[in-house]
Amino acid sequence: MHLKKQVISWTKPLKGQHMFFISILLQLPLSAVLASWSVSYKPGYICVFERSSVDFTCSFKYPSSHTLKTTKWFKPKEYQKQDGSHEGIFVYNSKAAEIDKLYKNRTVYAKQDQNCSLQLQNVSKSDIGNYFFRLETNYYHGKYTGLGGIYLNVAVLPFRVTVTKQKVNGPIHEGDSVTLKCSTENCTPQQGPFAWFKNQLLLPQATGNVLRIASVSHNDFGNYSCGLKNSSTTSADEILLDVRYSPKNVEITISTSAKIEQGNSLTLICNSNANPAATNYTWFKIRDANISFIGFDSEFSIKAASQKDDGQYFCTAKNDMGSQNSMIVALKVEVPSHRHFFLTATAVFFFVIAVLLVLFGLSIRRKRITPKQQSTEQTPAVTVTEEIYENLRKSLESEESHTSPIYADLKLPSSTSERPCSNSQEGSAVIYSLLSYKE
Ligand SMILES: *[C@@H]1O[C@H](CO)[C@@H](O)[C@H](O)[C@H]1NC(C)=O
Ligand SMILES: *[C@@H]1O[C@H](CO)[C@@H](O)[C@H](O)[C@H]1NC(C)=O
Ligand SMILES: *[C@@H]1O[C@H](CO)[C@@H](O)[C@H](O)[C@H]1NC(C)=O
Ligand SMILES: *[C@@H]1O[C@H](CO)[C@@H](O)[C@H](O)[C@H]1NC(C)=O
Ligand SMILES: *[C@@H]1O[C@H](CO)[C@@H](O)[C@H](O)[C@H]1NC(C)=O
Ligand SMILES: *[C@@H]1O[C@H](CO)[C@@H](O)[C@H](O)[C@H]1NC(C)=O
């Protein structure tokens, strides 16, 4: 089918073919004339950093019968036509006096046959615009401006980082695709290599002006900056890549003034890495295979630890993105041995005092009763009782701190016939220590 159509189209327009050849014949002299006049620019568009130099590469031709008189580079004024039909101001002119003061001493012209390349130095924002090359010969009509020209754009420093992602609205979440772009005002020269920094550290792999992260993770959270590698140009202001993520590395730290001992205060803190920071916490205690909620703050405090607080603890940290549990922390409240001893000693002391008071009360009753009931009986019994009492009083006064001798004295009067033994320190001490160990 295709082939047939082609055959038909070739055979049909005989008249048109003639016309075609005629038009070529007419055009030949004109194109020959045009071919002798030409200017070519390279490239048509340039973006350079301000304060740097730019090269306009340019070559030209003119009829060999002509003599070159004037060469010039011009820039149309802002309000003029930008197609090269208005000369505007002279950037370069073989008649030096014609050069605009804005460009004096800032250009280097090739000044070679058929080479119209121009270097423009210390470029600034005011240099933005179209540039054209024009040549004039000794002939009245020997004037030619290269069409198209070169458009110069000037990148104004400093660099800045912009972040774009697929979804326009809302924060950046883990898994999103994100693009960071290093750019300058007006345009960004495609010269490199670029340098990227994350929290002031160079990212060695990133050398383009675009840094693409296909799937962001919480590790990508941070401040980013960029600049030119091996250049003194200042790098961009940092921009925060604000990746939102659920709590990570949830762990419990224990803060206590001293050891985890009975009576000490201590605080369990639920730490986490989250963005935004975790707002909801839950504390759990495991004891005897029983999990119970114990708190909803980031901290769990115990004012005075006791063995009741023994157990395993863990916390859950939560933000809008999700939650995570901490590892389990086992808490064991120690009972210090010296305290144990002290408590026992105190208990013994009060016990002894109590017994003493009871006996003291009994002895007073006995003292009151005996004279009446046993008035006829022999006095020695009374004397013994009185002596015991006296002994007791003595020991109370003299050795209040030592409860032991009293104990020794008390034990003996059960048989009234025997006299209480003397205040033997050694013997009483043994009894005391025995008691204390029993408790
Ligand atoms: C250009 O340079 C010349 C000599 O180097 C100097 O005399 C002249 O003032 C300079 N012109 C401008 C506009 O800087
Ligand atoms: C034109 O002149 C420039 C500057 O002098 C030079 O770098 C370039 O190589 C020249 N081009 C040609 C084609 O000679
Ligand atoms: C470059 O131009 C700026 C003004 O645009 C000027 O302040 C600066 O001194 C110039 N630098 C050089 C090296 O000529
Ligand atoms: C990012 O920069 C800001 C402002 O300088 C600073 O407050 C913040 O701590 C930085 N963040 C990181 C992750 O370095
Ligand atoms: C987190 O805590 C806030 C304030 O206490 C409460 O309003 C919210 O419901 C809690 N969110 C969750 C998911 O528990
Ligand atoms: C678990 O603890 C709760 C509260 O502390 C208590 O009511 C419950 O009886 C306990 N269950 C078991 C099986 O120990």
Coordinates of C-alpha atoms and ligand atoms in Angstrom, one line a residue:
M1 CA 0.0 0.0 0.0
H2 CA 2.7 2.4 1.0
L3 CA 4.8 1.7 -2.0
K4 CA 1.9 2.3 -4.4
K5 CA 1.2 5.7 -3.0
Q6 CA 4.8 6.8 -3.5
V7 CA 4.8 5.7 -7.1
I8 CA 1.7 7.7 -7.8
S9 CA 3.0 10.9 -6.1
W10 CA 6.2 10.8 -8.2
T11 CA 4.5 10.3 -11.5
K12 CA 1.8 12.9 -11.2
P13 CA 3.1 16.4 -10.7
L14 CA 5.2 17.0 -13.8
K15 CA 4.3 20.7 -13.9
G16 CA 5.4 21.2 -10.3
Q17 CA 8.8 19.6 -11.0
H18 CA 9.5 22.3 -13.6
M19 CA 8.6 25.0 -11.2
F20 CA 10.9 23.6 -8.6
F21 CA 14.0 23.8 -10.9
I22 CA 13.1 27.3 -12.0
S23 CA 13.0 28.5 -8.4
I24 CA 16.4 26.9 -7.7
L25 CA 17.9 28.7 -10.6
L26 CA 16.5 32.0 -9.4
Q27 CA 17.8 31.5 -5.9
L28 CA 21.4 30.5 -6.8
P29 CA 22.9 34.0 -7.2
L30 CA 21.2 35.2 -4.0
S31 CA 22.5 32.3 -1.9
A32 CA 25.9 32.8 -3.3
V33 CA 25.9 36.4 -2.1
L34 CA 24.5 35.3 1.3
A35 CA 27.2 32.7 1.7
S36 CA 29.9 35.3 1.5
W37 CA 28.4 37.1 4.5
S38 CA 28.0 35.1 7.7
V39 CA 28.4 35.3 11.4
S40 CA 28.1 32.2 13.7
Y41 CA 27.8 32.4 17.4
K42 CA 28.5 29.6 19.9
P43 CA 26.6 29.0 22.1
G44 CA 23.4 30.9 21.7
Y45 CA 22.7 31.0 25.4
I46 CA 25.2 31.3 28.3
C47 CA 24.7 31.3 32.0
V48 CA 27.7 32.4 34.1
F49 CA 28.4 33.3 37.7
E50 CA 28.7 36.9 38.4
R51 CA 32.3 38.2 38.7
S52 CA 33.5 35.5 36.4
S53 CA 34.5 35.8 32.7
V54 CA 32.6 34.6 29.7
D55 CA 33.7 33.7 26.2
F56 CA 31.5 34.5 23.2
T57 CA 32.8 32.2 20.5
C58 CA 32.2 33.8 17.1
S59 CA 33.4 33.5 13.5
F60 CA 32.4 35.5 10.4
K61 CA 32.8 35.7 6.6
Y62 CA 32.5 38.5 4.1
P63 CA 33.1 38.8 0.4
S64 CA 36.8 38.6 -0.4
S65 CA 36.5 41.7 -2.7
H66 CA 35.6 43.8 0.4
T67 CA 37.9 45.3 2.9
L68 CA 37.0 45.1 6.5
K69 CA 36.6 48.5 8.1
T70 CA 34.8 48.1 11.4
T71 CA 34.0 45.3 13.8
K72 CA 31.8 45.7 16.8
W73 CA 29.8 43.9 19.5
F74 CA 26.7 45.6 20.6
K75 CA 23.9 45.1 23.1
P76 CA 20.5 46.6 22.4
K77 CA 19.1 48.7 25.2
E78 CA 16.3 47.3 27.2
Y79 CA 13.6 49.3 25.5
Q80 CA 15.0 48.6 22.0
K81 CA 14.2 45.7 19.7
Q82 CA 16.2 42.7 20.8
D83 CA 16.6 41.2 17.3
G84 CA 19.8 43.0 16.3
S85 CA 18.1 45.7 14.3
H86 CA 19.2 48.3 16.9
E87 CA 22.7 48.7 17.9
G88 CA 22.2 50.0 21.4
I89 CA 25.5 50.3 23.3
F90 CA 28.9 49.1 22.1
V91 CA 30.5 46.4 24.2
Y92 CA 33.4 46.3 21.8
N93 CA 34.3 48.5 18.9
S94 CA 37.4 48.7 16.7
K95 CA 36.9 52.4 17.1
A96 CA 37.7 52.3 20.8
A97 CA 36.1 55.7 21.6
E98 CA 32.7 54.2 20.7
I99 CA 32.9 51.6 23.5
D100 CA 30.5 52.2 26.3
K101 CA 32.1 53.1 29.7
L102 CA 30.4 50.1 31.3
Y103 CA 32.5 47.8 29.1
K104 CA 35.8 49.6 28.8
N105 CA 38.7 47.5 29.9
R106 CA 36.5 44.5 30.5
T107 CA 36.7 42.9 27.0
V108 CA 39.3 41.1 25.0
Y109 CA 38.6 40.8 21.3
A110 CA 40.3 38.1 19.2
K111 CA 41.3 40.5 16.4
Q112 CA 42.0 37.7 14.0
D113 CA 40.7 37.2 10.5
Q114 CA 37.2 35.6 10.5
N115 CA 37.5 35.3 14.3
C116 CA 35.1 37.6 16.2
S117 CA 35.4 35.8 19.6
L118 CA 35.0 38.1 22.6
Q119 CA 35.8 37.6 26.2
L120 CA 33.8 39.7 28.7
Q121 CA 35.3 39.9 32.2
N122 CA 33.9 40.5 35.7
V123 CA 30.4 39.9 34.6
S124 CA 27.6 41.4 36.7
K125 CA 23.8 41.4 36.7
S126 CA 23.6 44.5 34.5
D127 CA 25.3 42.5 31.7
I128 CA 22.3 40.3 31.2
G129 CA 21.0 40.6 27.7
N130 CA 21.5 40.0 24.0
Y131 CA 24.8 40.5 22.3
F132 CA 25.4 40.8 18.5
F133 CA 28.4 41.1 16.3
R134 CA 28.4 43.5 13.3
L135 CA 31.0 44.1 10.6
E136 CA 31.3 46.9 8.1
T137 CA 33.4 47.0 4.9
N138 CA 34.6 49.7 2.6
Y139 CA 31.4 49.3 0.5
Y140 CA 28.3 51.4 1.3
H141 CA 26.1 48.3 1.5
G142 CA 28.9 46.2 3.1
K143 CA 27.3 46.1 6.5
Y144 CA 26.2 42.9 8.2
T145 CA 24.9 41.9 11.6
G146 CA 24.9 38.2 12.7
L147 CA 21.4 37.2 13.4
G148 CA 20.3 35.4 16.6
G149 CA 23.1 36.8 18.8
I150 CA 24.1 35.4 22.1
Y151 CA 21.9 35.7 25.2
L152 CA 23.9 36.2 28.4
N153 CA 22.4 35.3 31.7
V154 CA 24.2 36.0 35.0
A155 CA 23.8 33.7 38.0
V156 CA 23.7 35.8 41.1
L157 CA 25.3 34.2 44.1
P158 CA 24.8 32.9 46.8
F159 CA 23.7 29.3 46.1
R160 CA 20.5 28.2 47.6
V161 CA 19.0 24.7 48.2
T162 CA 15.4 24.0 47.2
V163 CA 13.6 20.8 48.1
T164 CA 10.9 19.4 45.9
K165 CA 8.9 16.2 46.3
Q166 CA 6.1 14.4 44.4
K167 CA 3.3 15.4 46.8
V168 CA 3.2 19.2 46.9
N169 CA 1.4 19.6 50.3
G170 CA 2.2 18.2 53.7
P171 CA 5.4 17.1 55.3
I172 CA 8.1 14.7 54.0
H173 CA 7.6 11.1 55.2
E174 CA 9.9 8.2 55.1
G175 CA 9.8 6.5 51.7
D176 CA 9.0 9.7 49.8
S177 CA 11.1 10.7 46.8
V178 CA 12.8 14.0 47.3
T179 CA 14.9 16.2 45.1
L180 CA 17.3 18.8 46.4
K181 CA 18.4 21.4 43.9
C182 CA 21.4 23.6 44.2
S183 CA 20.8 26.8 42.3
T184 CA 21.6 30.5 42.0
E185 CA 19.3 33.4 41.1
N186 CA 18.4 33.8 37.4
C187 CA 20.1 30.7 36.2
T188 CA 22.5 28.0 37.4
P189 CA 25.7 27.5 35.3
Q190 CA 26.1 23.8 34.3
Q191 CA 29.7 23.9 35.3
G192 CA 30.8 21.6 38.1
P193 CA 31.5 19.7 40.0
F194 CA 29.2 20.7 42.8
A195 CA 29.7 19.9 46.4
W196 CA 26.9 18.8 48.8
F197 CA 27.0 19.0 52.6
K198 CA 24.9 17.3 55.2
N199 CA 25.3 18.8 58.6
Q200 CA 28.5 20.4 57.4
L201 CA 30.0 17.1 56.2
L202 CA 30.8 16.6 52.5
L203 CA 28.7 14.0 50.7
P204 CA 31.4 12.6 48.4
Q205 CA 29.0 10.9 45.9
A206 CA 27.0 14.0 45.1
T207 CA 28.6 16.1 42.5
G208 CA 25.7 17.4 40.4
N209 CA 23.6 20.4 41.0
V210 CA 20.7 18.0 41.7
L211 CA 20.7 15.5 44.6
R212 CA 17.9 13.0 44.3
I213 CA 16.8 10.7 47.1
A214 CA 14.5 8.0 45.8
S215 CA 13.3 6.9 49.2
V216 CA 14.1 9.1 52.2
S217 CA 14.7 7.5 55.5
H218 CA 15.0 9.0 59.0
N219 CA 18.8 9.0 58.4
D220 CA 18.3 11.7 55.7
F221 CA 16.9 14.1 58.3
G222 CA 19.4 17.0 58.6
N223 CA 20.7 20.3 57.3
Y224 CA 21.8 20.4 53.7
S225 CA 24.0 22.9 51.9
C226 CA 25.7 23.0 48.5
G227 CA 28.3 25.0 46.7
L228 CA 31.0 24.6 44.0
K229 CA 33.8 22.1 44.6
N230 CA 37.3 23.5 44.9
S231 CA 35.9 27.0 44.8
S232 CA 36.0 30.0 47.2
T233 CA 32.4 30.9 46.5
T234 CA 30.4 30.6 49.6
S235 CA 28.1 27.7 49.9
A236 CA 24.3 27.9 50.3
D237 CA 22.5 28.6 53.6
E238 CA 21.5 25.3 55.2
I239 CA 18.1 24.0 54.6
L240 CA 16.5 21.4 56.9
L241 CA 15.3 18.2 55.2
D242 CA 12.5 17.7 57.7
V243 CA 11.8 14.0 57.3
R244 CA 8.9 13.0 59.6
Y245 CA 9.3 9.5 61.2
S246 CA 7.9 7.4 64.0
P247 CA 10.0 6.9 67.2
K248 CA 13.2 4.9 66.7
N249 CA 15.7 3.7 69.3
V250 CA 13.2 3.8 72.2
E251 CA 15.1 3.0 75.3
I252 CA 14.9 3.4 79.1
T253 CA 17.5 5.2 81.1
I254 CA 17.5 5.2 84.8
S255 CA 18.4 8.4 86.7
T256 CA 19.1 8.0 90.4
S257 CA 21.2 10.0 92.8
A258 CA 22.8 6.8 94.2
K259 CA 22.3 3.1 94.0
I260 CA 18.9 1.5 93.4
E261 CA 18.4 0.9 97.1
Q262 CA 15.5 0.7 99.3
G263 CA 14.3 4.2 100.2
N264 CA 16.2 6.0 97.4
S265 CA 14.3 7.9 94.7
L266 CA 14.8 7.0 91.1
T267 CA 13.3 8.0 87.7
L268 CA 13.0 5.9 84.6
I269 CA 13.1 8.0 81.4
C270 CA 11.7 6.9 78.1
N271 CA 14.1 8.2 75.4
S272 CA 13.4 8.1 71.7
N273 CA 14.5 9.6 68.4
A274 CA 11.4 10.8 66.6
N275 CA 10.2 13.6 64.3
P276 CA 8.1 15.3 65.5
A277 CA 9.2 14.4 69.1
A278 CA 7.2 11.7 70.7
T279 CA 4.2 13.1 72.6
N280 CA 2.5 10.1 74.0
Y281 CA 4.2 7.6 76.3
T282 CA 3.0 4.5 78.1
W283 CA 4.8 2.7 80.9
F284 CA 4.3 -1.0 81.6
K285 CA 5.4 -3.2 84.4
I286 CA 5.7 -6.9 84.2
R287 CA 5.5 -8.9 87.4
D288 CA 4.6 -12.5 87.7
A289 CA 3.7 -12.7 84.1
N290 CA 1.2 -9.9 84.6
I291 CA 1.6 -6.7 82.5
S292 CA 0.1 -3.5 84.0
F293 CA -0.1 0.1 82.8
I294 CA 1.7 2.3 85.3
G295 CA 2.2 5.7 83.6
F296 CA 1.6 8.0 80.7
D297 CA 4.5 10.5 81.0
S298 CA 7.9 10.4 79.4
E299 CA 9.3 9.7 82.9
F300 CA 8.2 7.3 85.6
S301 CA 9.3 8.3 89.0
I302 CA 9.6 6.2 92.2
K303 CA 9.9 8.4 95.3
A304 CA 11.1 5.8 97.7
A305 CA 12.1 2.5 96.2
S306 CA 11.0 -0.7 97.9
Q307 CA 11.0 -4.4 96.9
K308 CA 7.5 -3.8 95.6
D309 CA 9.0 -1.9 92.7
D310 CA 11.0 -5.0 91.6
G311 CA 10.1 -6.1 88.2
Q312 CA 10.5 -5.6 84.5
Y313 CA 9.7 -2.3 82.9
F314 CA 9.2 -1.1 79.4
C315 CA 7.8 2.0 77.7
T316 CA 6.1 2.9 74.4
A317 CA 6.8 6.2 72.7
K318 CA 4.4 7.5 70.1
N319 CA 4.0 10.3 67.7
D320 CA 1.7 11.0 64.7
M321 CA 3.8 8.7 62.6
G322 CA 3.6 5.6 64.8
S323 CA 5.0 4.1 67.9
Q324 CA 7.8 1.8 69.2
N325 CA 8.4 -0.2 72.4
S326 CA 11.6 0.0 74.3
M327 CA 13.6 -3.0 75.5
I328 CA 12.7 -4.4 78.8
V329 CA 14.6 -3.2 81.8
A330 CA 14.7 -5.2 85.0
L331 CA 14.7 -3.4 88.2
K332 CA 15.9 -4.9 91.5
V333 CA 15.8 -2.8 94.6
E334 CA 18.7 -3.7 96.9
V335 CA 18.3 -3.8 100.7
P336 CA 21.5 -2.6 102.2
S337 CA 22.9 -5.0 104.9
H338 CA 24.0 -2.3 107.3
R339 CA 20.5 -0.9 107.3
H340 CA 19.1 -4.3 108.0
F341 CA 21.4 -4.6 111.0
F342 CA 20.5 -1.2 112.3
L343 CA 16.8 -1.9 112.0
T344 CA 17.2 -5.2 113.9
A345 CA 19.3 -3.5 116.6
T346 CA 16.6 -0.8 117.0
A347 CA 13.9 -3.4 117.2
V348 CA 15.8 -5.3 119.9
F349 CA 16.4 -2.1 121.8
F350 CA 12.7 -1.3 121.9
F351 CA 11.8 -4.8 122.7
V352 CA 14.1 -4.9 125.7
I353 CA 12.8 -1.5 126.9
A354 CA 9.3 -2.9 126.6
V355 CA 10.1 -6.0 128.6
L356 CA 12.0 -3.8 131.1
L357 CA 9.0 -1.5 131.6
V358 CA 6.7 -4.5 132.1
L359 CA 9.0 -5.9 134.7
F360 CA 9.5 -2.6 136.3
G361 CA 5.7 -2.3 136.7
L362 CA 5.6 -5.8 138.1
S363 CA 8.2 -5.1 140.6
I364 CA 6.4 -2.0 141.9
R365 CA 3.2 -4.0 142.3
R366 CA 5.2 -6.7 144.1
K367 CA 6.8 -4.1 146.3
R368 CA 3.4 -2.8 147.3
I369 CA 1.7 -6.1 147.8
T370 CA 4.5 -8.2 149.5
P371 CA 4.8 -6.1 152.7
K372 CA 1.0 -6.5 153.4
Q373 CA 0.7 -10.2 152.4
Q374 CA 4.0 -11.5 153.7
S375 CA 4.6 -9.2 156.7
T376 CA 5.4 -12.2 158.8
E377 CA 7.7 -13.8 156.4
Q378 CA 11.4 -13.4 156.5
T379 CA 12.8 -10.2 155.2
P380 CA 15.6 -11.6 152.9
A381 CA 13.2 -12.1 150.0
V382 CA 12.3 -8.4 150.1
T383 CA 15.9 -7.4 150.2
V384 CA 16.7 -9.5 147.2
T385 CA 13.9 -7.9 145.2
E386 CA 15.0 -4.5 146.3
E387 CA 18.5 -5.3 145.4
I388 CA 17.4 -6.5 142.0
Y389 CA 15.5 -3.3 141.5
E390 CA 18.4 -1.2 142.6
N391 CA 20.6 -3.1 140.2
L392 CA 18.2 -2.5 137.4
R393 CA 18.1 1.2 138.1
K394 CA 21.8 1.5 138.3
S395 CA 22.3 -0.2 135.0
L396 CA 19.7 1.9 133.4
E397 CA 21.3 5.1 134.6
S398 CA 24.9 4.1 134.0
E399 CA 24.6 2.2 130.8
E400 CA 21.6 3.5 129.0
S401 CA 23.2 3.0 125.6
H402 CA 24.1 -0.6 126.4
T403 CA 20.9 -2.4 126.6
S404 CA 22.7 -5.7 126.9
P405 CA 23.6 -5.6 130.7
I406 CA 19.9 -5.0 131.5
Y407 CA 19.0 -8.0 129.5
A408 CA 21.5 -10.1 131.4
D409 CA 20.2 -8.9 134.8
L410 CA 16.6 -9.6 133.8
K411 CA 17.2 -13.1 132.8
L412 CA 18.5 -14.2 136.1
P413 CA 15.9 -13.1 138.8
S414 CA 13.6 -16.0 137.8
S415 CA 15.3 -18.0 140.7
T416 CA 15.2 -15.5 143.6
S417 CA 17.6 -17.6 145.6
E418 CA 20.5 -16.7 143.4
R419 CA 21.8 -13.2 143.3
P420 CA 22.0 -11.5 139.9
C421 CA 25.4 -11.8 138.6
S422 CA 27.6 -8.8 138.2
N423 CA 27.5 -6.5 135.2
S424 CA 29.6 -8.8 133.1
Q425 CA 30.0 -6.9 129.9
E426 CA 31.3 -9.9 128.0
G427 CA 28.5 -12.3 128.9
S428 CA 25.8 -9.8 128.0
A429 CA 27.3 -8.8 124.8
V430 CA 27.2 -12.4 123.6
I431 CA 23.5 -12.6 124.3
Y432 CA 22.8 -9.4 122.6
S433 CA 24.6 -10.3 119.4
L434 CA 22.9 -13.7 119.4
L435 CA 19.5 -11.9 119.5
S436 CA 20.4 -9.5 116.7
Y437 CA 21.4 -12.3 114.4
K438 CA 18.2 -14.1 115.1
E439 CA 16.1 -11.2 113.8
Ligands
LIG1 C1 41.0 51.4 31.5 O1 42.4 51.1 31.6 C2 43.2 52.2 31.4 C3 44.6 51.8 31.5 O2 44.8 50.5 31.9 C4 42.8 53.3 32.4 O3 43.6 54.5 32.1 C5 41.4 53.7 32.3 O4 41.0 54.6 33.3 C6 40.5 52.5 32.4 N1 39.2 52.8 32.2 C7 38.2 52.4 33.0 C8 36.8 52.9 32.6 O5 38.3 51.7 33.9
LIG2 C1 39.4 32.8 18.1 O1 40.0 33.6 19.1 C2 40.0 33.1 20.4 C3 40.6 34.1 21.3 O2 41.8 34.6 20.9 C4 40.7 31.8 20.4 O3 40.6 31.2 21.7 C5 40.1 30.8 19.4 O4 40.7 29.6 19.4 C6 40.0 31.5 18.0 N1 39.2 30.6 17.1 C7 39.7 30.2 16.0 C8 38.8 29.4 15.2 O5 40.8 30.5 15.6
LIG3 C1 34.0 43.7 39.2 O1 32.8 44.5 39.1 C2 32.3 45.0 40.3 C3 31.1 45.8 40.1 O2 30.2 45.1 39.3 C4 33.4 45.8 41.0 O3 32.9 46.3 42.3 C5 34.7 45.0 41.2 O4 35.7 45.8 41.8 C6 35.1 44.5 39.9 N1 36.2 43.5 40.1 C7 37.3 43.6 39.3 C8 38.3 42.5 39.6 O5 37.5 44.4 38.5
LIG4 C1 20.0 22.5 61.6 O1 20.2 23.9 61.7 C2 19.5 24.5 62.7 C3 19.8 26.0 62.6 O2 21.1 26.3 62.4 C4 19.9 23.9 64.0 O3 19.2 24.6 65.0 C5 19.7 22.5 64.0 O4 20.2 21.9 65.2 C6 20.4 21.8 62.9 N1 20.0 20.4 62.8 C7 20.9 19.4 62.7 C8 20.3 18.1 62.6 O5 22.1 19.6 62.7
LIG5 C1 -1.8 11.5 72.8 O1 -1.9 12.4 73.9 C2 -2.8 13.5 73.6 C3 -2.8 14.4 74.8 O2 -2.6 13.8 76.0 C4 -4.2 12.9 73.4 O3 -5.1 13.9 73.2 C5 -4.2 11.9 72.3 O4 -5.4 11.3 72.1 C6 -3.1 10.9 72.5 N1 -3.0 10.1 71.3 C7 -3.0 8.8 71.3 C8 -2.9 8.2 69.9 O5 -3.0 8.2 72.3
LIG6 C1 -2.2 -8.3 87.6 O1 -2.1 -7.0 88.2 C2 -3.4 -6.4 88.4 C3 -3.1 -5.0 88.9 O2 -1.9 -4.9 89.4 C4 -4.2 -7.2 89.4 O3 -5.5 -6.6 89.6 C5 -4.3 -8.6 88.8 O4 -5.0 -9.5 89.7 C6 -3.0 -9.3 88.5 N1 -3.2 -10.5 87.8 C7 -2.4 -11.6 88.0 C8 -2.8 -12.8 87.2 O5 -1.5 -11.5 88.8

